Amino acid sequence: MEKIIELKKVNKWFDKFQVLKDIDLEVALQEKIVICGPSGSGKSTLIRCINRLEEHQEGNIIVDGTELAENTKNIEKIRAEVGMVFQQFNLFPHLSILDNCTLAPIWVKKLPKKKAEEVAMKNLTRVQIDDQALKFPGQLSGGQQQRAAIARALCMEPKIMLFDEPTSALDPEMIKEVLDVMVDLAKGGMTMIVVTHEMGFAKEVADNMIFMDEGKIVERAKTKEFFENPKSERTKLFLSQIL
Amino acid sequence: MILTNLKPTKDKINTFLPLGSIFVIFAFLDVLINTFLNLNITGFLPQTLSYFFPLLIGYIGLYLIRIEFSGIGFLDKLNKNINSSNFNAFLSLLILFIIIKAISPLMNWLILEANFAGSSKDDCTGNGACWVFIKVWFNRLMYGLYPDVEQWRVNSAFILLFVLVGVAFFVPPKIKKYFIIFLLFIYPFIGIKLLSGGSFGLVYVETAAWGGLSLTFIISAFAILFCFPIGVFLALGRRSSLPAIRYISIGFIELWRGVPLITVLFMAAVMFPMFLPDGTFIDKLIRVLIAITLFEAAYMAEVVRGGLQALPKGQYEAAKSLGMGYWRMNVLIILPQALKLVIPGIANTLLALVKDTPLIFVVGLMELAGMIGLAKTNPNWLGMAMEGYVFAGLVFWVICYAMSRYSQNLEKKLSTER
């Protein structure tokens, strides 16, 4: 399988506190990885390093053949290929849902407006909120906003999608509608790294599971094996509490 | 026992409401008759009592009609808004009486006993204001020392501006942007050429002759036009991750904010030329314009920075994650939201700017208030300060109120929340 993301011995500190310790990770094209672990274990920081919203201090991160480092000139180009969905949606409140989706394609990818709107409507239909296209984010429910945020990321036609606890800020009854969209996306062959506590979702789509604790990858295993036969005691404890 | 009987309640509404109403009406009648007909109907009482009589009667009246949940719409509204407690009732009466008492002398001075006709101070025979002063000096108050025969140039410059702005508001968005580009980048040069002349067969009019309300407008318009973008850049600079840009921005902002405008103007007009090499000359008005612009830009920068800081970090991250670089992120995502947040602050700064323009008198330039200062010292028109400054105050108020309303409309229009 072709490698699209590679992390080698990545270390990161916030001041003196070390959040990532010797992280090694390889992600193949079309692979789906779910990262879980207790809060403060560095899961979010890890995926935020992949599109350089956070900077790592040691080690190498190579995304689609380009190493992310201080002097990376075309970091914007990498980011355009890596879609990200945030816990707090982070839609642009001053723009309609449609404009949220077309803004980056028009200004970053230089698509003509007509074409960008076509792409946007296609993706909004895919997440089933095409009827809300002209509303503003503030007028939508949390679940609808998160689906809009997924559509916005998809409009850049990314090679990789990162999900940073996409359902943690949602009311319980809205979680399913977002997860359904993500399952659909996974079945469509997208490369996905998902930080989540939704183990049902993980069992359904993940190829590999990663368990993190205190900045380290404690366990990495095939999904079936991870749930049925975890090796580390720490993983067992975590799973017993969450399942 | 008696006290509980005196408490106005709903079941005794038929007694209390008429009684209270009579008291209140009588109180107001007394004040009105006293003020407008000059007749003291309570004159038989001792002087102090007679003076405070309406307050006392009105107060009792309001107490009597303070019936909770009376079921009468008007009465409930009245009680809720101006008569909710003894103290509020007292304040309401006091304020209403003061307003009534003040109307009469104010109207007398402004209109009834004021003089409108005539052409010299001697025509002002009444006790009221002498509006003849404003009438005679009107041209000077509008155009300063601009030559009378050339004043059509000032008029046409402003009419052109208003027409362009007006048309820009109504044309479809596609053509609108060309209008705005024309207004921002081409019109100022046409306007300046029209006003200063020197070519195209127009007589040269030096800027020292410019003045009056037209100068207020010119200075305000230029300063607003330029201080806004400079302020935005300074605000972004102050938050830049590049230390050089950050410290230059901080230094600039703190320097200009720390100095009084009057000092800045004085330095721009008097000291700055001393540092220029011999033979170079920058027009005094331009120096003053630059000084005011930079001064207000420093304030604008801090207002805008407030908006930038109010935006959640997630907006920056979302923009970055979509592949936007620094400028795209700021122009498309951050600034539109930040500026919308601080519209009240921006309006505040711009209003202050307009009202700061009279300070240019320290360098010998005279806009509206400055021209009034000049006119009132004219030997033929001594003692007209009151009329002059009331007029200036009124004009400034109209300008500023219009700006304030516009900013409120803008806020409403740009709101995307429900």
Short mmCIF file of C-alpha atoms in Angstrom, two decimals, chain A residues 68-167:
data_model
loop_
_atom_site.label_atom_id
_atom_site.label_comp_id
_atom_site.label_asym_id
_atom_site.label_seq_id
_atom_site.Cartn_x
_atom_site.Cartn_y
_atom_site.Cartn_z
CA LEU A 68 6.56 19.57 7.21
CA ALA A 69 9.21 21.76 8.74
CA GLU A 70 9.80 25.35 9.75
CA ASN A 71 10.86 26.35 6.26
CA THR A 72 8.10 24.58 4.40
CA LYS A 73 7.07 27.18 1.86
CA ASN A 74 4.01 25.51 0.49
CA ILE A 75 2.34 24.59 3.76
CA GLU A 76 -0.88 26.03 2.30
CA LYS A 77 -0.69 23.51 -0.51
CA ILE A 78 -0.44 20.63 1.97
CA ARG A 79 -3.30 22.01 4.03
CA ALA A 80 -5.46 22.28 0.92
CA GLU A 81 -5.00 18.54 0.46
CA VAL A 82 -5.75 17.69 4.09
CA GLY A 83 -9.32 18.39 5.14
CA MET A 84 -10.03 18.95 8.80
CA VAL A 85 -13.24 18.77 10.82
CA PHE A 86 -13.21 20.39 14.24
CA GLN A 87 -15.02 19.64 17.45
CA GLN A 88 -16.54 23.14 17.47
CA PHE A 89 -17.42 23.07 13.72
CA ASN A 90 -15.71 26.45 13.16
CA LEU A 91 -17.98 27.43 10.29
CA PHE A 92 -17.58 31.04 9.18
CA PRO A 93 -20.60 32.74 10.79
CA HIS A 94 -20.59 35.74 8.44
CA LEU A 95 -21.11 33.58 5.35
CA SER A 96 -23.98 31.40 4.17
CA ILE A 97 -23.45 27.64 4.16
CA LEU A 98 -22.95 27.75 0.39
CA ASP A 99 -20.37 30.55 0.68
CA ASN A 100 -18.63 28.64 3.46
CA CYS A 101 -18.22 25.80 1.00
CA THR A 102 -17.22 27.82 -2.06
CA LEU A 103 -14.86 30.35 -0.45
CA ALA A 104 -11.72 28.25 -0.29
CA PRO A 105 -12.24 26.51 -3.67
CA ILE A 106 -12.64 29.92 -5.32
CA TRP A 107 -9.78 31.73 -3.57
CA VAL A 108 -7.32 28.90 -2.93
CA LYS A 109 -7.97 26.44 -5.75
CA LYS A 110 -8.99 29.23 -8.14
CA LEU A 111 -12.09 27.43 -9.33
CA PRO A 112 -14.55 29.57 -11.27
CA LYS A 113 -17.54 30.53 -9.11
CA LYS A 114 -20.03 28.43 -11.10
CA LYS A 115 -17.88 25.32 -10.83
CA ALA A 116 -17.25 25.90 -7.11
CA GLU A 117 -20.98 26.17 -6.49
CA GLU A 118 -21.60 22.95 -8.37
CA VAL A 119 -19.01 21.15 -6.25
CA ALA A 120 -20.46 22.69 -3.10
CA MET A 121 -24.00 21.63 -3.92
CA LYS A 122 -22.81 18.13 -4.75
CA ASN A 123 -21.13 17.84 -1.34
CA LEU A 124 -24.01 19.47 0.52
CA THR A 125 -26.34 16.95 -1.11
CA ARG A 126 -23.99 14.21 -0.03
CA VAL A 127 -24.28 15.30 3.62
CA GLN A 128 -28.00 15.93 3.10
CA ILE A 129 -28.24 19.61 3.87
CA ASP A 130 -28.53 20.94 0.32
CA ASP A 131 -31.85 22.52 1.35
CA GLN A 132 -30.01 24.66 3.94
CA ALA A 133 -27.43 26.03 1.51
CA LEU A 134 -28.54 29.66 1.70
CA LYS A 135 -28.92 29.80 5.47
CA PHE A 136 -26.28 31.09 7.84
CA PRO A 137 -24.48 28.77 10.29
CA GLY A 138 -26.24 30.36 13.27
CA GLN A 139 -29.59 29.19 11.91
CA LEU A 140 -28.63 25.51 11.78
CA SER A 141 -28.65 22.80 14.45
CA GLY A 142 -25.35 21.45 15.77
CA GLY A 143 -25.59 18.28 13.70
CA GLN A 144 -26.37 20.25 10.56
CA GLN A 145 -23.46 22.60 11.25
CA GLN A 146 -21.04 19.73 11.64
CA ARG A 147 -22.27 18.15 8.41
CA ALA A 148 -21.83 21.51 6.71
CA ALA A 149 -18.28 21.64 8.08
CA ILE A 150 -17.60 18.19 6.61
CA ALA A 151 -19.00 19.34 3.27
CA ARG A 152 -16.83 22.45 3.42
CA ALA A 153 -13.72 20.33 3.90
CA LEU A 154 -14.78 17.96 1.11
CA CYS A 155 -15.18 20.85 -1.33
CA MET A 156 -11.40 21.20 -1.42
CA GLU A 157 -11.34 17.60 -2.66
CA PRO A 158 -8.76 16.56 -0.07
CA LYS A 159 -6.73 13.36 -0.19
CA ILE A 160 -6.89 12.98 3.58
CA MET A 161 -9.55 13.90 6.11
CA LEU A 162 -8.75 14.57 9.76
CA PHE A 163 -11.57 14.50 12.31
CA ASP A 164 -10.88 16.04 15.72
CA GLU A 165 -13.61 14.70 18.01
CA PRO A 166 -16.33 15.63 15.51
CA THR A 167 -19.25 14.50 17.67
#
